[in-house]
mmCIF file of C-alpha atoms in Angstrom:
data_model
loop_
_atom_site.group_PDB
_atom_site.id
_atom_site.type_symbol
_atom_site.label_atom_id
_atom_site.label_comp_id
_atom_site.label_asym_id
_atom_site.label_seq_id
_atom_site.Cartn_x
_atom_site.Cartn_y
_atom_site.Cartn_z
ATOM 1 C CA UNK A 1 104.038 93.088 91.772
ATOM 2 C CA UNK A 2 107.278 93.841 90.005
ATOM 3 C CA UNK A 3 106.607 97.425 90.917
ATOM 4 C CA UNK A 4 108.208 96.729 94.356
ATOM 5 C CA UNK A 5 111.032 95.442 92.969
ATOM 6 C CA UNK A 6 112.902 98.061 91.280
ATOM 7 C CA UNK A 7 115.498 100.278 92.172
ATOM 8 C CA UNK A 8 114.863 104.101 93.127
ATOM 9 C CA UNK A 9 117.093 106.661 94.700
ATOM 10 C CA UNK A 10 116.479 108.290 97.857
ATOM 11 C CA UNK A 11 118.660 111.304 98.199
ATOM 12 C CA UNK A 12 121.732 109.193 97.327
ATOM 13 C CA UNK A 13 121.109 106.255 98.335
ATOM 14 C CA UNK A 14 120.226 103.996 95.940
ATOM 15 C CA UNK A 15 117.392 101.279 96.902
ATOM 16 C CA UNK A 16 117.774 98.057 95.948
ATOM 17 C CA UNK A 17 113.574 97.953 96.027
ATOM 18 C CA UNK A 18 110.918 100.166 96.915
ATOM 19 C CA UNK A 19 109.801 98.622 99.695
ATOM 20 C CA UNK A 20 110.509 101.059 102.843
ATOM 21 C CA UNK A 21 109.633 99.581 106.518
ATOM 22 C CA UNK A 22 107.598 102.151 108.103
ATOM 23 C CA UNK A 23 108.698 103.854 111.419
ATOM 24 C CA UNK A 24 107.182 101.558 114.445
ATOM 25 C CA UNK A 25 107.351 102.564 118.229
ATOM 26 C CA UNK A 26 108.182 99.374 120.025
ATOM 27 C CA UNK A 27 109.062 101.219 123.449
ATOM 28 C CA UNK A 28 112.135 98.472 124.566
ATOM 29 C CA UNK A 29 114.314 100.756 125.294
ATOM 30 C CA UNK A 30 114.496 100.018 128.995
ATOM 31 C CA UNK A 31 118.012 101.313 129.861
ATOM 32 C CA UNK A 32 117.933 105.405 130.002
ATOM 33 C CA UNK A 33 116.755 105.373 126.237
ATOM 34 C CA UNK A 34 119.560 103.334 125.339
ATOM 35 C CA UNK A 35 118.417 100.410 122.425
ATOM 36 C CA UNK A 36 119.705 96.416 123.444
ATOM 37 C CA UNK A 37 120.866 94.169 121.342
ATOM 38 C CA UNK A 38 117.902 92.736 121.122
ATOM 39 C CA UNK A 39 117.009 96.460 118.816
ATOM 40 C CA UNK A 40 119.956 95.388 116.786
ATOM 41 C CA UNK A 41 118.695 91.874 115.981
ATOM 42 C CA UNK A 42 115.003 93.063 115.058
ATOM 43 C CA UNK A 43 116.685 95.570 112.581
ATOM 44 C CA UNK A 44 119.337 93.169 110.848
ATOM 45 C CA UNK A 45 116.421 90.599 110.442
ATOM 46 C CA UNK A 46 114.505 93.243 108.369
ATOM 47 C CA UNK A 47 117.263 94.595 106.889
ATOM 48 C CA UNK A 48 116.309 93.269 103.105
ATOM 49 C CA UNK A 49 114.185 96.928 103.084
ATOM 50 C CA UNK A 50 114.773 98.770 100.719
ATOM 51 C CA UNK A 51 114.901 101.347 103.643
ATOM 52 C CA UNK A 52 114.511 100.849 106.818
ATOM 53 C CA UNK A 53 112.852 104.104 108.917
ATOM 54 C CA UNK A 54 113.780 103.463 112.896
ATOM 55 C CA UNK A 55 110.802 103.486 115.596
ATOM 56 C CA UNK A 56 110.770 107.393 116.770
ATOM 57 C CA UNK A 57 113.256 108.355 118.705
ATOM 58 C CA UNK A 58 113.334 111.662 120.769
ATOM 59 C CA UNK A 59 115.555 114.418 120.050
ATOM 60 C CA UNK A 60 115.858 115.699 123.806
ATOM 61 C CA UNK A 61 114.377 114.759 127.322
ATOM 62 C CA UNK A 62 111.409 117.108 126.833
ATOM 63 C CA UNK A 63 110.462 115.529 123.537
ATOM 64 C CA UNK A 64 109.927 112.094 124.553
ATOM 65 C CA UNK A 65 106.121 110.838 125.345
ATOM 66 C CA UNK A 66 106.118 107.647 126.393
ATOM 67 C CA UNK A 67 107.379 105.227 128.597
ATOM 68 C CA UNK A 68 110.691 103.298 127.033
ATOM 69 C CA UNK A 69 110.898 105.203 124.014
ATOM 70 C CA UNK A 70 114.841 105.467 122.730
ATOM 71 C CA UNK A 71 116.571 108.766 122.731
ATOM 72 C CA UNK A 72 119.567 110.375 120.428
ATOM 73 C CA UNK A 73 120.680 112.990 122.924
ATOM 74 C CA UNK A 74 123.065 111.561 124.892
ATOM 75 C CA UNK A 75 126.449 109.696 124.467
ATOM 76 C CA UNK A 76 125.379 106.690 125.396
ATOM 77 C CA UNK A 77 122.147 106.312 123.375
ATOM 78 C CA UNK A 78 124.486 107.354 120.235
ATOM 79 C CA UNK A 79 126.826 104.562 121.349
ATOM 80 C CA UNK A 80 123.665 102.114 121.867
ATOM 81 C CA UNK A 81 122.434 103.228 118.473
ATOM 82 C CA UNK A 82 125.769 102.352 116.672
ATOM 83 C CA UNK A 83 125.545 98.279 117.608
ATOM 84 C CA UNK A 84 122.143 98.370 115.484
ATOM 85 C CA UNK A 85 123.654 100.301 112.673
ATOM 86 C CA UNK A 86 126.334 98.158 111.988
ATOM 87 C CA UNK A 87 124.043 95.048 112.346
ATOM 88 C CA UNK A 88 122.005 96.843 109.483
ATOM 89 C CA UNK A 89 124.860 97.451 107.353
ATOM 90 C CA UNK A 90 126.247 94.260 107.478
ATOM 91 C CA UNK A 91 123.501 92.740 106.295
ATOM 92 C CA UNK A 92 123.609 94.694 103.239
ATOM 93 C CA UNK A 93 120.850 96.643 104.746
ATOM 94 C CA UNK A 94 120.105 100.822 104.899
ATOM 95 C CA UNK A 95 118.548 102.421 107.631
ATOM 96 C CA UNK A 96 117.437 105.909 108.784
ATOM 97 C CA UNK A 97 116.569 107.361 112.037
ATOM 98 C CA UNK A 98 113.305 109.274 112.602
ATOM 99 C CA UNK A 99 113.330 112.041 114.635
ATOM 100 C CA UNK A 100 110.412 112.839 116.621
ATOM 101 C CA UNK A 101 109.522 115.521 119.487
ATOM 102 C CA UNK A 102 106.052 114.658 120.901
ATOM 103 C CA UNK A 103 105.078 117.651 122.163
ATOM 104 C CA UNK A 104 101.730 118.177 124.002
ATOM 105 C CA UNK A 105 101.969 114.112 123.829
ATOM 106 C CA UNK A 106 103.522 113.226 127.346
ATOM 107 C CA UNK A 107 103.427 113.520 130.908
ATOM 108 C CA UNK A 108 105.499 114.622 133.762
ATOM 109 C CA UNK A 109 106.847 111.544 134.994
ATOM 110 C CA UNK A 110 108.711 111.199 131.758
ATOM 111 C CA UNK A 111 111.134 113.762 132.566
ATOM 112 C CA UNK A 112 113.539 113.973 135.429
ATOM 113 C CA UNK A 113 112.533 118.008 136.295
ATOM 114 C CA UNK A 114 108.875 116.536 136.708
ATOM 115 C CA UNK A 115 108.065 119.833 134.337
ATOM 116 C CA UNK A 116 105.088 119.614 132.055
ATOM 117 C CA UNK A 117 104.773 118.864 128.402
ATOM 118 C CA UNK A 118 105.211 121.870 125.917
ATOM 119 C CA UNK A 119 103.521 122.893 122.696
ATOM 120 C CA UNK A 120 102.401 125.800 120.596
ATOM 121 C CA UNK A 121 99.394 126.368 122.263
ATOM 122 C CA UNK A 122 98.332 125.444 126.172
ATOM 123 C CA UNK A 123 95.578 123.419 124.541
ATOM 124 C CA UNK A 124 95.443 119.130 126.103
ATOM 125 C CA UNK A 125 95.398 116.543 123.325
ATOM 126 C CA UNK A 126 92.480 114.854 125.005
ATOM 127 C CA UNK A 127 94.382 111.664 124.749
ATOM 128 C CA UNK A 128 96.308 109.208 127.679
ATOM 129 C CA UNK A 129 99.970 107.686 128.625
ATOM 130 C CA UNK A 130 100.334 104.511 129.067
ATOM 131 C CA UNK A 131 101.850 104.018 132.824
ATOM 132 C CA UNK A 132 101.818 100.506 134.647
ATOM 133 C CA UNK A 133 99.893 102.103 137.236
ATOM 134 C CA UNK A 134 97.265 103.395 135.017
ATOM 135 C CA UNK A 135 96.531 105.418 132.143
ATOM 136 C CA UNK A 136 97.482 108.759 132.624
ATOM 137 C CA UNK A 137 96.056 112.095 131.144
ATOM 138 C CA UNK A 138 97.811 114.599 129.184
ATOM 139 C CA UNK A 139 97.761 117.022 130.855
ATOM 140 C CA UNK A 140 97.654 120.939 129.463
ATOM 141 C CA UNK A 141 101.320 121.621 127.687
ATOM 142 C CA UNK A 142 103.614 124.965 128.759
ATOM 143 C CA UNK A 143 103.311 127.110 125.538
ATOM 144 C CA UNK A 144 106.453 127.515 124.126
ATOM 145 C CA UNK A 145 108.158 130.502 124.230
ATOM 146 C CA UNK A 146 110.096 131.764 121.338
ATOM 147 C CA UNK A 147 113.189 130.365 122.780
ATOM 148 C CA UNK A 148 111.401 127.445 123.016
ATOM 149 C CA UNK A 149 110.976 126.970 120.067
ATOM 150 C CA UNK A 150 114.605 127.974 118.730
ATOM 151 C CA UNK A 151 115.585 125.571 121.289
ATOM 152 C CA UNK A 152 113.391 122.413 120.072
ATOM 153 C CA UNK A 153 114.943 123.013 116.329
ATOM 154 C CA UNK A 154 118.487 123.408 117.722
ATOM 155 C CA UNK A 155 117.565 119.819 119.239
ATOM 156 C CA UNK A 156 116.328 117.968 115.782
ATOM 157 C CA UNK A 157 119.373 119.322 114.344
ATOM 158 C CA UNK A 158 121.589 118.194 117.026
ATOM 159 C CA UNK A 159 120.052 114.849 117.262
ATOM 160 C CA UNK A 160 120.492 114.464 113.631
ATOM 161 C CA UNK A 161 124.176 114.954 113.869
ATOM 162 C CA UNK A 162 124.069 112.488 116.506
ATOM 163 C CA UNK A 163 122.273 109.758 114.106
ATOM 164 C CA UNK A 164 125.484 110.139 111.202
ATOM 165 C CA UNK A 165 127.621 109.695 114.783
ATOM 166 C CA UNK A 166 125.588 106.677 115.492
ATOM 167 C CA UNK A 167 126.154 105.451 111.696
ATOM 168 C CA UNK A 168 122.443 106.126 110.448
ATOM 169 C CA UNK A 169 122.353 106.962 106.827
ATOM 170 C CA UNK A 170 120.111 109.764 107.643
ATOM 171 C CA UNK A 171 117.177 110.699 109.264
ATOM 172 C CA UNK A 172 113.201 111.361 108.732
ATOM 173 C CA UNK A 173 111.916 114.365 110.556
ATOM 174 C CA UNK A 174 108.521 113.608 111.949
ATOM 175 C CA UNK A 175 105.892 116.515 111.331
ATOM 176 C CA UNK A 176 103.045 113.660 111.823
ATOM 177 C CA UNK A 177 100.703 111.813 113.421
ATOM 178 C CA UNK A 178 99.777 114.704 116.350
ATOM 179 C CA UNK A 179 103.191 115.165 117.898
ATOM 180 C CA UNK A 180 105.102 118.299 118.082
ATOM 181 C CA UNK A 181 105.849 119.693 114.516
ATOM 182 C CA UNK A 182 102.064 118.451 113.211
ATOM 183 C CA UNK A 183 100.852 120.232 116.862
ATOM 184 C CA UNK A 184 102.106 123.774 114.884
ATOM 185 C CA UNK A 185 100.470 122.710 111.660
ATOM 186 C CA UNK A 186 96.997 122.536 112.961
ATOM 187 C CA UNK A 187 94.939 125.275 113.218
ATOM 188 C CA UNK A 188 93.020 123.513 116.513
ATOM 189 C CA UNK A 189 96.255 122.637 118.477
ATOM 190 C CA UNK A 190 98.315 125.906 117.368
ATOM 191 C CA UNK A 191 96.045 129.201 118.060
ATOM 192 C CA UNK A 192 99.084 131.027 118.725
ATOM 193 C CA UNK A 193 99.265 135.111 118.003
ATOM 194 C CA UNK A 194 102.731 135.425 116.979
ATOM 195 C CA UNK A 195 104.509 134.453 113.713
ATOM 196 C CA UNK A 196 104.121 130.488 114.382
ATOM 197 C CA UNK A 197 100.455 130.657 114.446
ATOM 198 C CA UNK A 198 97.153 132.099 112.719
ATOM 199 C CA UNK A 199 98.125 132.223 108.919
ATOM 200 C CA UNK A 200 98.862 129.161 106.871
ATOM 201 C CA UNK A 201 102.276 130.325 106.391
ATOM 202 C CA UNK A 202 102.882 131.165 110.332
ATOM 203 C CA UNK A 203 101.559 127.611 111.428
ATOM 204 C CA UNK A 204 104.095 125.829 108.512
ATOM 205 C CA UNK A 205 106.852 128.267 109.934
ATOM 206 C CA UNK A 206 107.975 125.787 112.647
ATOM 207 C CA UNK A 207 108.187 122.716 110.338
ATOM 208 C CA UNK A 208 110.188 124.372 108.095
ATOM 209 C CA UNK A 209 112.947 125.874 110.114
ATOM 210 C CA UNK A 210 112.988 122.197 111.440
ATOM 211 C CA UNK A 211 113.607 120.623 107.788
ATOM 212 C CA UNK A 212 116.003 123.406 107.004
ATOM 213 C CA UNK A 213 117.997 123.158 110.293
ATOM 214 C CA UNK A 214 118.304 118.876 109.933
ATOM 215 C CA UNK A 215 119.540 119.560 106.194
ATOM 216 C CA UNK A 216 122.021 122.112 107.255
ATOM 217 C CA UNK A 217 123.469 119.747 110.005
ATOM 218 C CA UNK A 218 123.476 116.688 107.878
ATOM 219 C CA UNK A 219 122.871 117.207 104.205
ATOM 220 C CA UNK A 220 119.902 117.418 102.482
ATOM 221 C CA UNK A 221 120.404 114.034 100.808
ATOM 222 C CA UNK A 222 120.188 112.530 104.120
ATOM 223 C CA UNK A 223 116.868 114.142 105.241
ATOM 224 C CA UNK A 224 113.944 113.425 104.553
ATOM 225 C CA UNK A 225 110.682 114.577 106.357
ATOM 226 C CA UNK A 226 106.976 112.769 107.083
ATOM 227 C CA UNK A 227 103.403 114.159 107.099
ATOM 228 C CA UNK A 228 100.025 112.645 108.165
ATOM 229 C CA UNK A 229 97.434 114.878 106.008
ATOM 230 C CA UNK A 230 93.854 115.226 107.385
ATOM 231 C CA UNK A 231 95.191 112.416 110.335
ATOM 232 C CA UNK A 232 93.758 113.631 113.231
ATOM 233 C CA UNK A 233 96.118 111.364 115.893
ATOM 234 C CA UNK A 234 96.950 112.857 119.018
ATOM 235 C CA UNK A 235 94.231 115.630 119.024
ATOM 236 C CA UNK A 236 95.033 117.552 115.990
ATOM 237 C CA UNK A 237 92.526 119.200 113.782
ATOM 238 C CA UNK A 238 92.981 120.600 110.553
ATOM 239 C CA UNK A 239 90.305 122.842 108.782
ATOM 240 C CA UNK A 240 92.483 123.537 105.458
ATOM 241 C CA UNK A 241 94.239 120.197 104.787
ATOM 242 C CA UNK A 242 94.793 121.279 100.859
ATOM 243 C CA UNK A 243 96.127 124.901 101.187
ATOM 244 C CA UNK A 244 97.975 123.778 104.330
ATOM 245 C CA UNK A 245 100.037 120.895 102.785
ATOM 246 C CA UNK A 246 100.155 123.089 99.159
ATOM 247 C CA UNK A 247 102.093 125.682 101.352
ATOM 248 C CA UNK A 248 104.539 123.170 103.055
ATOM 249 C CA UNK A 249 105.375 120.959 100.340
ATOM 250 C CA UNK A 250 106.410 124.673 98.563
ATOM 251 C CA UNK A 251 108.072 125.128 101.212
ATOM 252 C CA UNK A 252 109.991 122.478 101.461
ATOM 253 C CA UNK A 253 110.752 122.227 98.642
ATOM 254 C CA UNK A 254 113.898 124.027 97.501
ATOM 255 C CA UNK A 255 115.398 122.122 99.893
ATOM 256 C CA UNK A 256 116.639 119.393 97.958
ATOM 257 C CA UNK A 257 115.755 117.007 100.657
ATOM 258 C CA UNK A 258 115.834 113.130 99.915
ATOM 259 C CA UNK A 259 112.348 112.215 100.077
ATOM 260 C CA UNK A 260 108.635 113.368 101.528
ATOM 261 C CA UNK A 261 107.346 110.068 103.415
ATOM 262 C CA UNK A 262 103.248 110.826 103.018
ATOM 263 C CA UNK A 263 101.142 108.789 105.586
ATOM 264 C CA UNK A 264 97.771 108.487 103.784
ATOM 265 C CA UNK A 265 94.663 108.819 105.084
ATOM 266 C CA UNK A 266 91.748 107.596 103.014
ATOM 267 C CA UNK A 267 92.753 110.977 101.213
ATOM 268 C CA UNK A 268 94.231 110.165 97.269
ATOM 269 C CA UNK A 269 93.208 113.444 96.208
ATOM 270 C CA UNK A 270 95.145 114.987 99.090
ATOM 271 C CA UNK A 271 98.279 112.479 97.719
ATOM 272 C CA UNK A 272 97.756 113.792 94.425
ATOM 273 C CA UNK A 273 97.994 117.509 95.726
ATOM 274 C CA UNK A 274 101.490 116.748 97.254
ATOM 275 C CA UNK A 275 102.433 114.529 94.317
ATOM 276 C CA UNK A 276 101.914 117.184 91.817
ATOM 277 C CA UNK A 277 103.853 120.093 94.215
ATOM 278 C CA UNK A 278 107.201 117.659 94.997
ATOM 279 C CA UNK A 279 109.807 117.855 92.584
ATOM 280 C CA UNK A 280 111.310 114.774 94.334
ATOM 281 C CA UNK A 281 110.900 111.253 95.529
ATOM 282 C CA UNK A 282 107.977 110.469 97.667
ATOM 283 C CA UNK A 283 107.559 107.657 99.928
ATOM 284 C CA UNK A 284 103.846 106.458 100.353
ATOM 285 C CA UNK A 285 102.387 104.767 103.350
ATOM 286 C CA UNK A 286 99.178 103.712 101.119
ATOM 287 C CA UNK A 287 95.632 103.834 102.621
ATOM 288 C CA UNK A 288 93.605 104.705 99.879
ATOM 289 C CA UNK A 289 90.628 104.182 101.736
ATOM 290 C CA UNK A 290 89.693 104.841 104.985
ATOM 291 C CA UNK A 291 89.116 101.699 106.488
ATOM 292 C CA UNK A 292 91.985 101.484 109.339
ATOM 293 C CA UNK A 293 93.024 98.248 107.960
ATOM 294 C CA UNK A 294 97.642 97.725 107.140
ATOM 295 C CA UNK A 295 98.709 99.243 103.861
ATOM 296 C CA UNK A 296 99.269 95.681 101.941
ATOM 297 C CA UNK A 297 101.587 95.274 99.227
ATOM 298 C CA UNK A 298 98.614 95.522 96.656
ATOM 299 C CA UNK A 299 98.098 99.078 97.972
ATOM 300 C CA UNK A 300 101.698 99.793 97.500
ATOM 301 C CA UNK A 301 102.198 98.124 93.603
ATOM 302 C CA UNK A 302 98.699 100.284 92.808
ATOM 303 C CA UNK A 303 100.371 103.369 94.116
ATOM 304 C CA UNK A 304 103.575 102.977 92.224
ATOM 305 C CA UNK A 305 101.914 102.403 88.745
ATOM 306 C CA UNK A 306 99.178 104.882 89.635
ATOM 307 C CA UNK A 307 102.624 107.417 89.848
ATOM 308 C CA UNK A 308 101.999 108.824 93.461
ATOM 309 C CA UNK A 309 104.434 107.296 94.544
ATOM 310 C CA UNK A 310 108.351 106.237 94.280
ATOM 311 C CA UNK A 311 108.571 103.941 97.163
ATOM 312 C CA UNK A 312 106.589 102.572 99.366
ATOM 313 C CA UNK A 313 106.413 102.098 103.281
ATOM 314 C CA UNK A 314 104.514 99.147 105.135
ATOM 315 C CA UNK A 315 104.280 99.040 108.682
ATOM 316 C CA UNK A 316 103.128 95.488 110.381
ATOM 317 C CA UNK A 317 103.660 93.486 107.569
ATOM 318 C CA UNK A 318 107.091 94.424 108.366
ATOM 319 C CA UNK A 319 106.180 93.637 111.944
ATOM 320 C CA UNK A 320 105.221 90.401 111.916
ATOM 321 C CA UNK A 321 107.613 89.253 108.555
ATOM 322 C CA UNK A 322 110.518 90.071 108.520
ATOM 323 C CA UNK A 323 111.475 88.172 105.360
ATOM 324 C CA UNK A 324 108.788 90.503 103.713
ATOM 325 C CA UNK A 325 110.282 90.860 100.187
ATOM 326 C CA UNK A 326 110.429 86.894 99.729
ATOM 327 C CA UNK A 327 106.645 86.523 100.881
ATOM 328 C CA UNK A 328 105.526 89.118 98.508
ATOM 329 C CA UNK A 329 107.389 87.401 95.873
ATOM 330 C CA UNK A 330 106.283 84.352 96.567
ATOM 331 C CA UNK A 331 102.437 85.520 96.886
ATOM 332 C CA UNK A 332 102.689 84.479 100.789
ATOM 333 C CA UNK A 333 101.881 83.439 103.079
ATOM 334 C CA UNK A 334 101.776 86.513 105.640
ATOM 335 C CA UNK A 335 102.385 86.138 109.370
ATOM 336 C CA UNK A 336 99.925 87.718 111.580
ATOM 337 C CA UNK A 337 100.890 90.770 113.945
ATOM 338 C CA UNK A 338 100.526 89.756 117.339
ATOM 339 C CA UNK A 339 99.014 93.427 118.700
ATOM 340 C CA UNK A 340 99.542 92.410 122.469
ATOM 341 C CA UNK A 341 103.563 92.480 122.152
ATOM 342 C CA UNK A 342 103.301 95.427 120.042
ATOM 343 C CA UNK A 343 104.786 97.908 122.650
ATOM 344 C CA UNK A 344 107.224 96.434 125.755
ATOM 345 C CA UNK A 345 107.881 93.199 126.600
ATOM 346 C CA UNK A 346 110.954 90.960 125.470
ATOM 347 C CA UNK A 347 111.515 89.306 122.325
ATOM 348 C CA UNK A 348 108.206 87.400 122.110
ATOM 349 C CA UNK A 349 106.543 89.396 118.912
ATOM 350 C CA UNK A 350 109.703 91.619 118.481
ATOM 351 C CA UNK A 351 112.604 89.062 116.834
ATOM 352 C CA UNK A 352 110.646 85.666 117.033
ATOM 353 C CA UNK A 353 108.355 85.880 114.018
ATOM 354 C CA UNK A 354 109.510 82.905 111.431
ATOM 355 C CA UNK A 355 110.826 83.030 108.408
ATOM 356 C CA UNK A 356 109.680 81.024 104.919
ATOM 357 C CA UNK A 357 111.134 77.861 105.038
ATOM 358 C CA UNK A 358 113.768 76.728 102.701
#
């Protein structure tokens, strides 16, 4: 699987390999959002990525939805931030933060107001929080106001000045996966009346002014932006997955940003749609078919010599090895995830998986 191997540029960055570790919620950020040490360690250990893409971490209090979840809105979270940066960096590593407002995903007892959720449309996303009490309901979001809105992508952009603060070398906007910006996309979470909702090119509106607002704060070559097509997480329905993404990936475009991350969904035509539309490098999280299993390293060498794709991101194989490039090179073996320390806990399943000996 030489594939993997190569260099590519991101933006400009250059990668020593293709191999990107996906963006993984592992809600340990106990402390007022603030990352531990512990977040530093887990990050330097996978640091021979070719990019690493942070768990999501909120822009604002409103856009966090769940328990433990890090934030980049405050001083001390940027400060927090900074000890896992400069772990990743000395290890030769690169790392980007992902910015993510969850929107309709999230419950009043996350925020300190005790307000409710927002999101384009006062539609529930029919899923639960996690709470140690008991799983919790979503309950119906506030539509947001115009205001609102300007406000949420004042936040992205703020956060994402916060990020270069904290010493990331960018930042992925999250418009996937259900949460706030994918919420506008879809045509059954976002029935909106105004100019952010009805048309293709009012429900793309939002995730554009987004994009354009992060690359104005930071650079362009230090943005790059993630979609789920046809992934209905979190609620969200889409009845025009090919003109919808057509539109937004012209869109987006002309904005010179460093890469489109693609989270696949059984969907290669879809791929192929966004493939042919972006002018620049796309990162692939490869599921080629639609049988929920990890996006293996196969998947990702298929992708790259199959040309839809210029790097590729793997989520628990990162997980549970963090000497991944070694064990791909080496044809294994592959440490198993361990699903029950997924999200909390300490460092059992976080920084204790082993390395290849020798």
């Amino acid at each position: 699987m030489d594939e993997l191997f190569e260099p590519v540029s991101l933006g400009k960055l250059e990668l020593p390999n293709r191999l990107v570790m996906a963006p993984m919620t592992r809600s340990r950020a106990f402390d007022g959002g603030r990352v531990s040490e512990l977040t530093a360690e887990y990050y330097r250990q996978r640091a021979g990525a070719g990019l690493i893409v942070s768990e999501a971490v909120q822009p604002s209090v409103r856009g966090q939805g769940y328990l433990w979840t890090p934030g980049l809105h405050a001083d001390a979270q940027v400060a927090a931030w900074r000890k896992v940066t400069d772990a990743v960096h000395a290890a030769d590593g690169r790392i980007f933060a992902q910015l993510m407002h969850s929107g309709r995903v999230g419950h009043p007892v996350l925020y300190p107001d005790g307000g409710l959720p927002v999101g384009p449309s006062p539609i529930a996303s029919g899923d639960a929080m996690f709470h140690p009490d008991g799983m919790l309901e979503h309950p119906v979001p506030r539509e947001m106001t115009r205001d609102d809105i300007a406000e949420a992508v004042a936040d992205f952009a703020a956060a994402a000045r916060n990020a270069v603060e904290a010493g990331f070398d960018g930042v992925e906007v999250h418009g996937a996966n259900g949460y706030l910006i994918h919420q506008f996309l879809g045509d059954g979470s976002n029935v909106r009346t105004d100019e952010y909702g009805g048309t293709v090119a009012n429900r793309i509106r939002f995730a554009a002014e987004v994009a354009r607002a992060v690359a104005d704060a930071i650079g362009p070559e230090r943005t790059g932006f993630r979609v789920s097509p046809g992934n209905g997480a979190g609620g969200v329905a889409e009845s025009d997955v090919p003109e919808l993404y057509g539109a937004l990936v012209a869109a987006l475009a002309p904005l010179g940003l460093a890469y489109l991350h693609v989270m696949e969904a059984g969907n290669r035509e879809v791929t192929r749609l966004i493939r042919d539309g972006w002018p620049g490098a796309l990162v692939l999280n490869p599921h080629p078919v639609a049988d929920g299993s990890p996006a293996s390293p196969e998947d990702g060498a298929a992708a790259l010599r199959d040309g839809v794709a210029d790097a590729v991101a793997l989520g628990q194989l990162w997980l549970a090895n963090p000497d991944l490039p070694r064990r791909i090179r080496a044809g294994g073996p592959y440490n198993e995830a361990d699903a029950a320390s997924f999200y909390g806990g300490d460092h059992r399943g976080y920084t204790d998986y082993p390395v290849l000996a020798g």
